[in-house]
XYZ file of C-alpha atoms in Angstrom:
744
model
C -9.558 53.317 -108.310
C -5.891 53.563 -108.007
C -5.979 55.667 -104.909
C -8.166 53.252 -103.509
C -5.887 50.435 -103.867
C -3.045 52.510 -102.643
C -5.095 53.415 -99.547
C -5.728 49.681 -98.858
C -2.075 48.869 -99.243
C -1.105 51.502 -96.898
C -3.553 50.343 -94.430
C -2.433 46.667 -94.645
C 1.128 47.783 -94.331
C 0.358 49.841 -91.254
C -1.376 46.849 -89.658
C 1.478 44.594 -90.437
C 4.003 47.065 -88.912
C 1.711 47.338 -85.894
C 1.498 43.629 -85.466
C 5.277 43.226 -85.862
C 5.940 45.818 -83.305
C 3.478 44.108 -80.808
C 5.203 40.674 -81.588
C 8.481 42.356 -80.971
C 7.153 43.797 -77.578
C 5.874 40.381 -76.441
C 9.109 38.705 -77.455
C 10.871 41.241 -75.519
C 8.517 40.729 -72.432
C 9.074 36.900 -72.655
C 12.710 37.407 -72.847
C 12.664 39.797 -69.817
C 10.478 37.541 -67.710
C 12.749 34.626 -68.458
C 15.693 36.661 -67.640
C 14.000 37.730 -64.394
C 13.049 34.204 -63.598
C 16.681 33.002 -64.199
C 17.919 35.870 -61.973
C 15.565 34.853 -59.018
C 16.420 31.217 -59.609
C 20.130 31.916 -59.300
C 19.474 34.018 -56.305
C 17.474 31.352 -54.615
C 20.119 28.691 -55.440
C 22.808 30.997 -53.945
C 20.532 31.623 -51.035
C 19.920 27.788 -50.664
C 23.510 27.180 -50.816
C 24.230 29.895 -48.344
C 21.485 28.621 -46.092
C 22.720 24.992 -46.231
C 26.288 26.188 -45.649
C 25.318 28.206 -42.742
C 22.987 25.375 -41.384
C 25.825 22.934 -41.743
C 28.071 25.346 -39.989
C 25.573 25.700 -37.346
C 25.136 21.896 -37.095
C 28.667 21.454 -36.880
C 29.160 24.159 -34.213
C 26.240 22.539 -32.193
C 27.656 19.152 -32.466
C 31.216 20.260 -31.692
C 30.188 22.046 -28.449
C 27.890 19.288 -27.485
C 30.735 16.795 -28.018
C 32.988 18.934 -25.958
C 30.551 19.227 -23.031
C 29.663 15.517 -23.104
C 30.586 13.456 -20.087
C 33.313 10.868 -20.402
C 32.562 7.322 -21.245
C 33.587 6.250 -17.672
C 31.106 8.962 -16.243
C 28.357 7.688 -18.465
C 28.979 4.071 -17.342
C 28.410 5.030 -13.683
C 25.366 7.160 -14.157
C 21.968 5.875 -13.059
C 18.314 7.188 -13.262
C 16.826 6.149 -10.056
C 17.030 4.261 -6.895
C 16.607 0.382 -6.850
C 14.838 -1.050 -3.948
C 15.275 -4.903 -3.402
C 12.681 -6.148 -1.017
C 13.517 -9.333 1.089
C 11.271 -11.570 3.017
C 11.874 -12.374 6.862
C 14.123 -15.341 5.672
C 16.272 -13.145 3.543
C 14.816 -14.348 0.042
C 14.072 -11.906 -2.641
C 10.439 -11.184 -3.096
C 10.275 -8.211 -5.437
C 12.633 -5.615 -6.877
C 11.221 -2.116 -7.494
C 12.569 0.931 -9.203
C 15.227 0.774 -11.774
C 17.171 -2.391 -11.674
C 20.828 -2.394 -12.924
C 22.623 -5.839 -13.569
C 26.342 -6.053 -14.003
C 27.987 -3.787 -16.519
C 29.187 -5.914 -19.555
C 32.028 -4.573 -21.470
C 31.850 -4.803 -25.364
C 33.959 -7.966 -25.521
C 31.482 -9.619 -22.854
C 28.321 -9.190 -24.630
C 27.417 -12.078 -26.847
C 27.697 -11.237 -30.445
C 24.246 -12.752 -31.035
C 22.914 -10.092 -28.649
C 24.617 -7.352 -30.733
C 23.379 -8.607 -33.969
C 19.890 -9.119 -32.785
C 19.569 -5.559 -31.486
C 21.213 -3.959 -34.601
C 18.982 -5.987 -36.858
C 15.792 -4.979 -35.358
C 16.539 -1.344 -34.150
C 19.033 -0.026 -36.591
C 20.409 -2.225 -39.419
C 22.609 0.670 -40.834
C 24.163 1.403 -37.500
C 27.648 0.892 -38.710
C 27.340 3.104 -41.710
C 25.804 6.380 -40.484
C 26.955 9.286 -38.397
C 24.357 9.154 -35.642
C 21.260 9.909 -37.961
C 20.206 7.830 -40.687
C 19.330 9.997 -43.633
C 17.928 7.161 -45.853
C 15.678 6.041 -43.031
C 14.519 9.513 -42.478
C 13.902 10.262 -46.187
C 11.826 7.062 -46.498
C 9.915 7.894 -43.376
C 9.099 11.358 -44.767
C 8.102 10.045 -48.159
C 5.801 7.348 -46.652
C 4.155 9.833 -44.455
C 3.654 12.236 -47.650
C 2.454 9.661 -50.115
C 0.408 7.498 -47.618
C -0.821 10.359 -45.592
C 0.255 9.005 -42.137
C 2.453 10.045 -39.309
C 6.216 9.924 -39.573
C 7.222 6.412 -38.289
C 9.849 5.982 -35.858
C 13.300 6.780 -37.369
C 15.518 6.951 -34.310
C 18.871 5.109 -34.589
C 20.529 3.404 -31.769
C 22.707 6.527 -31.268
C 19.551 8.671 -31.076
C 17.852 6.366 -28.629
C 20.852 6.445 -26.406
C 21.032 10.172 -26.412
C 17.333 10.360 -25.518
C 17.713 7.860 -22.739
C 20.840 9.605 -21.109
C 20.200 13.274 -21.723
C 16.513 13.928 -22.907
C 12.869 12.968 -22.163
C 10.500 11.243 -24.382
C 8.447 14.083 -25.439
C 7.340 13.999 -29.080
C 8.442 17.681 -30.361
C 10.506 18.807 -33.088
C 12.751 20.790 -30.614
C 13.459 17.403 -28.769
C 14.025 15.608 -31.993
C 16.533 18.202 -33.197
C 18.514 18.034 -29.951
C 18.299 14.421 -29.949
C 19.880 14.270 -33.413
C 22.610 16.744 -32.413
C 23.421 14.768 -29.230
C 23.547 11.527 -31.230
C 26.132 12.894 -33.676
C 28.029 14.129 -30.730
C 28.104 10.656 -29.360
C 29.433 9.402 -32.711
C 32.004 12.206 -32.654
C 33.217 11.220 -29.201
C 32.938 7.279 -28.863
C 33.403 4.438 -31.335
C 30.573 2.335 -32.656
C 31.559 -0.476 -30.088
C 31.498 2.056 -27.185
C 27.994 3.475 -28.310
C 26.632 -0.158 -28.555
C 28.067 -1.084 -25.108
C 26.330 2.027 -23.608
C 23.236 1.258 -25.255
C 22.959 -2.431 -24.241
C 23.769 -1.686 -20.744
C 21.522 1.327 -20.300
C 18.322 0.908 -22.441
C 15.161 -0.055 -20.594
C 13.680 -3.612 -21.194
C 10.625 -3.621 -18.980
C 9.888 -4.897 -15.558
C 12.302 -2.314 -13.939
C 15.182 -3.757 -15.740
C 17.767 -1.539 -17.343
C 20.397 -3.097 -19.318
C 20.709 -6.556 -20.845
C 22.260 -8.318 -17.775
C 19.362 -6.927 -15.639
C 16.752 -8.050 -18.195
C 18.407 -11.415 -18.414
C 18.383 -11.962 -14.816
C 14.881 -10.645 -14.544
C 13.460 -12.731 -17.105
C 15.802 -15.879 -17.417
C 17.356 -16.141 -14.034
C 21.006 -15.947 -15.408
C 23.666 -13.567 -16.683
C 23.493 -11.881 -19.988
C 26.942 -13.461 -20.720
C 25.009 -16.714 -21.374
C 22.216 -15.601 -23.481
C 21.121 -18.005 -26.222
C 19.821 -16.843 -29.563
C 16.132 -17.236 -28.543
C 16.734 -15.301 -25.291
C 18.637 -12.657 -27.206
C 15.791 -12.304 -29.650
C 13.140 -11.870 -26.744
C 15.233 -9.273 -25.123
C 15.850 -7.278 -28.466
C 12.257 -7.341 -29.069
C 11.388 -5.610 -25.827
C 12.817 -2.189 -26.734
C 9.844 -1.234 -28.860
C 7.304 -1.589 -26.222
C 8.609 -3.050 -22.909
C 5.238 -3.080 -21.174
C 3.417 -4.868 -24.066
C 6.257 -7.412 -25.038
C 7.636 -8.321 -21.518
C 7.444 -12.103 -21.077
C 6.259 -11.535 -17.566
C 3.343 -9.547 -18.900
C 2.333 -11.434 -22.110
C 4.159 -14.587 -23.130
C 2.586 -14.872 -26.576
C 3.317 -11.348 -27.468
C 6.988 -11.769 -26.396
C 7.345 -14.783 -28.544
C 5.638 -13.160 -31.424
C 8.118 -10.142 -31.307
C 11.049 -12.427 -30.882
C 10.123 -14.171 -34.085
C 10.068 -10.844 -35.751
C 13.690 -10.212 -34.656
C 14.851 -13.474 -36.037
C 13.302 -12.611 -39.385
C 15.093 -9.268 -39.431
C 18.426 -11.009 -38.607
C 17.932 -13.454 -41.528
C 17.001 -10.486 -43.737
C 20.074 -8.419 -43.017
C 22.512 -11.365 -43.052
C 23.202 -11.615 -39.487
C 21.700 -15.204 -39.263
C 21.677 -18.197 -41.412
C 18.322 -19.119 -42.652
C 18.909 -22.860 -41.838
C 19.699 -21.928 -38.203
C 16.684 -19.713 -38.103
C 14.420 -22.640 -38.977
C 15.572 -24.525 -35.994
C 14.882 -21.590 -33.572
C 12.188 -22.556 -31.007
C 11.409 -19.203 -29.075
C 8.394 -21.010 -27.154
C 10.969 -23.405 -25.478
C 12.610 -20.739 -23.505
C 12.373 -21.148 -19.604
C 11.202 -18.018 -17.999
C 11.883 -17.021 -14.494
C 9.095 -17.959 -12.099
C 7.211 -14.850 -10.647
C 4.700 -16.796 -8.470
C 3.247 -14.845 -5.664
C 4.289 -11.260 -6.907
C 0.682 -10.389 -7.211
C -0.529 -10.197 -3.527
C 2.915 -9.256 -2.297
C 2.550 -5.820 -3.851
C -0.203 -5.162 -1.267
C 2.422 -5.427 1.384
C 5.015 -3.584 -0.443
C 2.532 -0.670 -1.215
C 1.816 -0.309 2.610
C 5.489 -0.807 3.859
C 7.774 1.012 1.377
C 6.304 4.495 1.811
C 7.553 4.326 5.463
C 11.044 4.486 4.212
C 10.547 8.217 3.878
C 10.415 8.461 7.535
C 12.897 5.772 8.479
C 15.839 6.899 6.257
C 17.931 9.861 6.230
C 16.660 12.481 3.410
C 18.798 12.397 0.372
C 19.194 8.571 0.324
C 19.348 7.731 -3.459
C 21.696 4.754 -3.591
C 20.301 1.324 -4.271
C 18.984 -0.336 -0.901
C 17.928 -3.626 0.359
C 14.834 -3.727 2.652
C 14.449 -6.795 4.809
C 10.866 -7.140 5.859
C 8.798 -9.196 8.310
C 6.879 -10.937 5.366
C 6.654 -14.735 5.473
C 6.340 -15.911 1.822
C 4.709 -19.144 2.711
C 2.150 -17.413 4.873
C 1.556 -14.747 2.144
C 0.789 -17.565 -0.320
C -1.485 -19.360 2.166
C -3.295 -15.934 2.934
C -3.855 -15.348 -0.688
C -5.163 -18.734 -1.422
C -7.362 -18.488 1.761
C -8.922 -15.342 0.780
C -9.355 -16.326 -2.863
C -10.987 -19.474 -2.147
C -13.242 -18.451 0.567
C -14.424 -14.937 -0.742
C -17.957 -15.123 -2.072
C -18.714 -14.658 -5.792
C -18.454 -10.948 -6.559
C -16.959 -10.037 -3.041
C -13.617 -8.878 -2.189
C -11.540 -10.034 0.871
C -8.573 -8.869 2.942
C -6.439 -10.517 5.553
C -3.775 -9.275 8.065
C -1.719 -11.493 10.224
C 0.769 -10.291 12.816
C 3.203 -12.079 15.208
C 3.078 -11.389 19.006
C 5.466 -8.512 18.769
C 3.536 -6.744 15.904
C 5.558 -7.992 12.928
C 3.317 -8.436 9.951
C 3.573 -11.961 8.688
C 1.068 -11.662 5.809
C -1.083 -8.987 4.253
C -3.514 -9.361 1.503
C -5.468 -6.334 0.292
C -7.865 -7.822 -2.029
C -8.458 -11.047 -4.201
C -6.395 -9.836 -7.109
C -3.830 -6.929 -7.195
C -3.698 -6.550 -11.036
C -7.453 -6.202 -11.277
C -7.493 -3.715 -8.317
C -4.549 -2.436 -6.199
C -6.907 -0.742 -3.618
C -5.552 -1.974 -0.266
C -8.566 -3.016 1.765
C -6.445 -4.422 4.658
C -4.850 -1.045 5.446
C -7.021 1.690 3.853
C -10.602 0.566 3.639
C -12.925 1.615 6.564
C -15.717 -0.807 6.947
C -18.127 -1.623 9.827
C -16.799 -4.437 11.848
C -20.033 -5.727 13.333
C -20.030 -7.674 16.587
C -16.197 -7.802 16.269
C -16.296 -4.274 18.020
C -17.950 -5.801 21.062
C -14.442 -6.694 22.177
C -14.256 -3.063 23.669
C -17.714 -3.269 25.106
C -16.851 -6.286 27.128
C -13.341 -5.161 27.982
C -14.991 -2.028 29.474
C -17.403 -4.116 31.277
C -14.683 -6.461 32.706
C -12.674 -3.406 33.753
C -15.686 -2.021 35.721
C -16.253 -5.108 37.668
C -17.899 -7.816 35.612
C -16.481 -11.360 35.138
C -17.320 -14.067 32.779
C -19.741 -15.693 35.384
C -21.756 -12.442 35.984
C -25.483 -13.002 35.390
C -27.019 -10.619 32.718
C -30.361 -10.395 31.187
C -30.928 -11.041 27.507
C -34.328 -9.054 27.055
C -35.606 -6.504 24.724
C -34.496 -3.096 25.878
C -34.753 0.462 24.476
C -31.938 2.999 24.846
C -32.602 6.553 23.956
C -35.229 5.442 21.472
C -32.969 2.729 19.979
C -34.087 -0.918 20.404
C -31.378 -3.440 19.405
C -32.450 -6.733 18.085
C -30.721 -10.155 18.398
C -29.937 -12.185 15.362
C -33.023 -14.524 14.953
C -35.189 -12.324 16.983
C -35.135 -14.572 20.194
C -33.951 -13.655 23.784
C -32.455 -16.041 26.398
C -33.315 -14.219 29.560
C -30.827 -14.697 32.358
C -27.566 -15.903 31.132
C -24.017 -15.417 32.185
C -21.652 -13.009 30.393
C -19.640 -15.721 28.713
C -22.793 -17.087 27.150
C -23.820 -13.799 26.031
C -20.509 -13.043 24.297
C -20.238 -16.487 22.809
C -23.500 -16.151 20.977
C -23.112 -12.548 20.311
C -26.275 -11.258 22.108
C -26.868 -7.630 20.964
C -29.265 -6.792 23.729
C -26.597 -7.693 26.350
C -23.827 -5.739 24.502
C -26.305 -2.679 24.284
C -27.107 -2.854 28.000
C -23.437 -3.074 28.940
C -22.393 -0.319 26.884
C -24.974 1.892 28.307
C -24.089 0.718 31.882
C -20.348 1.460 31.516
C -20.867 4.447 29.188
C -20.628 4.747 25.597
C -17.685 7.301 25.893
C -15.656 4.714 27.990
C -16.207 2.102 25.128
C -14.817 4.625 22.655
C -11.839 5.316 24.937
C -11.009 1.549 25.223
C -11.109 1.249 21.455
C -8.735 4.236 21.326
C -6.581 2.556 23.986
C -6.191 -0.542 21.814
C -5.179 1.237 18.663
C -8.465 2.118 16.717
C -7.400 5.288 14.827
C -10.682 6.096 12.938
C -13.334 8.395 14.250
C -15.794 6.930 16.728
C -19.293 8.196 17.335
C -20.594 7.490 20.869
C -24.222 6.567 19.884
C -25.802 3.547 21.463
C -25.341 1.592 18.162
C -21.662 1.799 18.448
C -21.866 -1.303 20.866
C -22.843 -3.378 17.730
C -20.055 -2.094 15.510
C -21.616 0.830 13.583
C -18.436 2.838 13.483
C -16.140 2.142 10.440
C -12.730 0.782 11.333
C -9.673 -0.463 9.426
C -8.851 -4.242 9.563
C -5.309 -3.464 10.454
C -6.414 -1.575 13.468
C -8.809 -4.463 14.551
C -6.192 -6.977 14.152
C -3.824 -4.848 16.223
C -6.357 -4.534 19.119
C -7.099 -8.398 19.308
C -3.145 -8.814 19.205
C -2.940 -6.704 22.234
C -5.326 -9.122 23.911
C -3.173 -11.953 22.794
C -0.219 -10.239 24.439
C -2.082 -10.296 27.917
C -3.417 -6.803 27.563
C -0.110 -5.008 26.728
C 0.186 -2.719 23.520
C 1.296 -4.047 20.208
C 2.755 -1.732 17.462
C 2.485 -3.354 13.831
C 5.709 -2.980 11.693
C 6.800 -4.470 8.480
C 10.498 -3.460 8.120
C 13.190 -5.073 10.198
C 16.288 -3.400 8.715
C 17.595 -1.539 5.621
C 21.001 -1.900 4.163
C 23.056 -0.690 1.125
C 24.011 -3.198 -1.451
C 27.323 -3.436 0.216
C 25.951 -4.350 3.548
C 25.881 -0.947 5.294
C 23.097 -0.897 7.797
C 20.989 2.323 7.401
C 18.118 1.351 9.639
C 17.270 -1.295 12.184
C 13.853 -1.850 13.875
C 13.779 -1.177 17.697
C 11.039 -2.922 19.344
C 8.482 -0.389 20.619
C 8.044 0.049 24.501
C 4.832 -1.984 25.467
C 2.356 -0.243 27.600
C -0.346 -2.098 29.859
C -3.734 -1.207 28.464
C -5.852 -3.311 30.881
C -4.940 -5.209 34.062
C -4.184 -8.842 33.798
C -7.511 -10.119 35.050
C -9.222 -8.155 32.351
C -7.203 -9.547 29.632
C -7.723 -13.088 31.195
C -11.395 -12.440 31.344
C -11.709 -11.326 27.692
C -9.568 -14.201 26.488
C -11.958 -16.729 28.236
C -14.862 -14.973 26.405
C -13.067 -15.004 23.096
C -12.089 -18.653 23.438
C -15.655 -19.572 24.214
C -16.891 -17.864 21.159
C -14.767 -20.084 18.971
C -15.396 -23.268 21.047
C -19.157 -23.190 21.206
C -20.319 -19.844 19.825
C -20.625 -18.169 16.541
C -17.049 -18.634 15.695
C -17.058 -22.465 15.489
C -15.975 -22.485 11.936
C -12.654 -20.929 12.946
C -11.573 -24.142 14.916
C -8.140 -25.514 13.901
C -7.475 -28.386 16.450
C -5.730 -26.112 18.980
C -6.853 -23.326 21.259
C -8.232 -20.349 19.326
C -9.826 -17.136 20.597
C -11.696 -14.837 18.369
C -14.786 -13.097 17.567
C -17.168 -12.852 14.528
C -18.825 -9.746 12.972
C -21.729 -9.281 10.570
C -23.276 -6.206 9.553
C -26.741 -5.270 8.412
C -28.001 -6.930 5.304
C -24.726 -9.112 5.175
C -22.698 -6.159 3.804
C -19.597 -6.961 5.803
C -18.286 -10.126 7.347
C -15.510 -10.074 9.961
C -13.490 -12.504 11.857
C -10.469 -11.709 14.074
C -8.670 -14.068 16.403
C -5.474 -15.515 17.669
C -3.835 -18.818 18.451
C -0.187 -19.821 19.260
C 0.952 -16.157 19.295
C -0.275 -15.275 15.800
C -3.245 -12.854 15.453
C -5.105 -12.776 12.223
C -8.074 -10.573 10.874
C -10.219 -11.194 7.856
C -12.773 -8.970 6.287
C -15.024 -9.832 3.237
C -17.600 -7.769 1.399
C -18.263 -5.662 -1.816
C -16.455 -2.416 -2.507
C -19.794 -0.867 -3.419
C -21.305 -1.931 0.068
C -23.896 -3.909 -1.584
C -25.418 -7.070 0.039
C -23.521 -10.305 -0.217
C -25.828 -13.341 0.023
C -25.131 -15.503 3.035
C -22.135 -13.494 4.084
C -21.543 -13.789 7.830
C -18.542 -13.388 10.128
C -18.996 -16.952 11.169
C -19.097 -18.402 7.616
C -16.488 -17.369 4.880
C -14.334 -15.010 6.988
C -14.078 -17.573 9.647
C -13.299 -20.296 7.204
C -10.600 -18.297 5.582
C -9.043 -17.547 9.002
C -8.980 -21.420 9.619
C -7.489 -22.247 6.380
C -4.547 -19.672 6.926
C -4.112 -20.485 10.465
C -3.605 -24.212 9.970
C -0.640 -23.300 7.940
C 0.595 -20.263 9.893
C 0.791 -22.188 13.151
C 1.772 -25.564 11.963
C 5.374 -25.371 13.154
C 4.464 -23.601 16.469
C 3.933 -25.247 19.797
C 0.408 -25.412 21.151
C -0.335 -22.658 23.676
C -3.075 -22.807 26.306
C -4.728 -19.614 27.180
C -4.477 -18.062 30.551
C -7.958 -17.437 31.682
C -7.405 -17.838 35.344
C -8.916 -14.702 36.803
C -6.688 -13.367 39.765
C -9.187 -10.698 40.780
C -7.940 -7.523 42.607
C -8.892 -7.072 46.239
C -11.578 -4.531 45.408
C -13.640 -7.414 43.778
C -13.086 -9.941 46.738
C -14.839 -9.944 50.240
C -13.377 -7.049 52.315
C -13.087 -7.256 56.086
C -14.842 -4.970 58.676
C -12.080 -2.596 58.816
C -12.633 -1.667 55.221
C -16.257 -0.808 56.003
C -14.932 1.446 58.950
C -12.437 3.243 56.538
C -9.262 1.879 57.729
C -6.347 4.091 56.375
C -4.327 1.137 55.159
C -7.072 0.184 52.611
C -7.385 1.973 49.343
C -10.237 2.175 47.054
C -9.955 0.851 43.522
C -12.165 2.829 41.102
C -12.597 3.588 37.369
C -12.312 7.260 36.348
C -14.596 8.920 33.835
C -12.128 8.148 31.016
C -12.269 4.296 31.878
C -8.737 4.202 33.436
C -8.231 1.972 36.339
C -6.711 3.526 39.570
C -4.722 0.731 41.435
C -3.364 0.518 44.842
C -0.327 2.653 45.552
C -1.809 5.357 43.160
C -3.520 8.721 43.857
C -6.186 8.163 46.397
C -9.871 9.065 45.827
C -10.094 12.925 46.205
C -11.892 14.154 49.387
C -15.440 15.501 49.318
C -14.507 19.051 48.364
C -13.111 17.905 45.216
C -16.541 16.846 44.016
C -19.391 19.244 42.978
C -22.782 19.113 44.348
C -23.949 16.649 41.611
C -21.313 14.111 42.802
C -19.199 14.586 39.649
C -15.658 15.599 39.382
C -15.303 19.197 38.158
C -15.362 19.547 34.419
C -16.855 16.057 33.851
C -19.292 15.657 30.928
C -21.969 13.277 31.752
C -24.814 12.099 29.552
C -27.853 13.850 30.977
C -29.892 10.710 30.251
C -27.775 8.834 32.819
C -27.287 11.699 35.311
C -30.028 10.456 37.698
C -29.537 6.771 37.059
C -27.834 4.935 39.918
C -24.803 3.030 39.138
C -25.361 -0.566 38.308
C -23.159 -3.126 40.048
C -22.642 -6.693 38.984
C -24.741 -9.237 40.604
C -22.768 -11.152 43.193
C -20.983 -14.174 41.394
C -18.707 -16.931 42.585
C -15.056 -15.782 42.703
C -13.037 -17.445 39.933
C -9.822 -18.258 41.907
C -8.160 -21.465 43.219
C -9.108 -20.168 46.817
C -12.542 -20.881 48.617
C -15.210 -19.213 46.672
C -16.737 -16.085 48.667
C -19.306 -13.692 47.477
C -17.894 -10.269 46.630
C -19.490 -7.118 48.146
C -20.096 -3.928 46.525
C -16.905 -1.962 45.523
C -17.073 0.680 48.234
C -18.962 1.566 51.381
C -22.148 3.148 51.516
C -20.845 6.165 53.411
C -18.336 6.770 50.588
C -20.878 6.207 47.873
C -23.436 8.591 49.567
C -20.772 11.344 50.044
C -19.365 10.970 46.633
C -22.889 11.034 44.949
C -24.392 13.715 47.155
C -27.144 11.667 48.462
C -28.616 12.258 51.864
C -26.139 11.661 54.733
C -26.864 8.886 57.165
C -28.154 9.499 60.669
C -25.317 7.401 62.244
C -23.296 10.610 63.271
C -20.653 8.743 65.153
C -19.814 6.645 62.440
C -19.944 9.461 59.754
C -17.655 11.470 62.166
C -15.088 8.611 61.922
C -15.383 8.827 58.079
C -14.929 12.640 58.127
C -11.992 12.350 60.550
C -10.367 9.942 58.002
C -10.635 12.373 55.119
C -9.366 15.260 57.292
C -6.239 13.122 58.191
C -5.643 12.340 54.411
C -5.816 16.003 53.751
C -3.411 16.879 56.390
């Protein structure tokens, strides 16, 4: 039994020793782990300190070199970030300023203290205590982002914003923020706080193209920043956060609300007495009038791109552009379009002086809603307004306003034009057919003179869009621009001479140095005087008694209406007292507009505008006295016999008039067997059709009226067309002898 006890005691002692050894091992392990942890902690601390020191050294080095390479204060004052373009009207008044606008540079002691306080309070209230970067603001932003799970809020100081505006872009990247911080500290290293604030207030963007407080003050309040009140300073200081949102010209209520936030910040940080703040009334601030800026942008959008062609390359200095725009007429044009355009429809208007100067241009009912310029860019069908070129071709071919034509149903190459209302007048004169816009007559005239000649006439008068020579072209099925159509009618107003539209009179620097001056383009005669007089007669009748009666303004007006199928487009183009105006109305989606006709809303808008436009101009009567050329008058017997002193007037295949003194009609060998000039393309459907000549009409002159003969002798026409020669050999021999002598 004693042994057993001894054995148990030995076992218990063994277990105790083993447990003690294990505990000693555990204690040693814990001590080793703690020692290791302490060693690694010391290493991390040392590494962190070294990293901080190296980072600080790197930051210091970056700031130092950035400061050394930074431009001087004087250089930064002179730097700009774009070209300013001041657009003036024809009377010299300012109508719009585009691009960055810089006012006068204000030194630190010229800037009102209230402006400085307002800006520092709302943008960087620790501006005078940090070194370019605000550590407290950055720490607070990071804490808020971490605890509230939101994006890091804006923490840029005034120095950082200045560095970004001058040297960097606005990309939201870590790299850009780091460079921004380095440059901000470099600014603080190089310049004083007053100098930094001076640079900032003279360079920061305040919206509306205004850079700097002086430009903003003039832009929004029409006076220098030296005279800013507390309320005005609060409005300007509030713009920096979001210029487009808080600009008073864009949203007055938003601007006032933001200004009140600035006032509250000034009170919070001790820059404004609460008693004074309670008396502040931001809503009472008088803002600069910006009336008329809306529609004027249609004009500037058209005219300013032309500067790339007019000015020397590399012109970046601020310039002043003196334009042809009349501000009063522009307002009248805008009101005329807006008040007469049918509900849901758009409208456009172009008005030009007799020399091509654009006086008013409206591209839509509202520029803010849609800046698409329908006056210069949109291509729409002009309807019967295109008949101008059909009748010009007919007048040039020998018709006159008194020529009798037939208003009857016709079919041309399977196409049957239909008059408005479906009725036909039978035998009427050309003047009546034009005044009442008879589609049947226009189609017959186009077929008679040749559709290609009508297209050539449109080209001659300035239509630049594609023209398809199908029969329906005579009724305006081709799409054209309103500016081109207005130019064509202006050429008629000019007596048949070409007119070149322009909008810029001259360009100068802000110091008055002239960079460009408009030179009047050379005018070319497009049609003879009698053709211009004849078409003016027709256009005047269309307004006096025809479809354009709504365009009457109490003085002579000449013009033409145009309406397309299903009332999709309404046109009126006309002129009076040297001013030519075109009006279009319709929908952008080309949908039908109820009751829209050229003689209704477009003509009414024309009249409303023109009453204002011509009010200070003398009344001008139109020259409609047809002084017809000799080839349309009664010739003598010698002409029939082929006297050498007489020349034959004719219209070539391109619709060009060959006048006396020009090249004579080529002899017979210059014609092929078909009676055509070599290389001439003729419509096969018209090849075997004899030429139609106008029916004899009374001569429109002051001399005794005679009945005009056909344009050329039968002998000449028969030889020219290849018909059977006459049996009168002696007479034919005389004709042959004449050609032989001409060739010799």
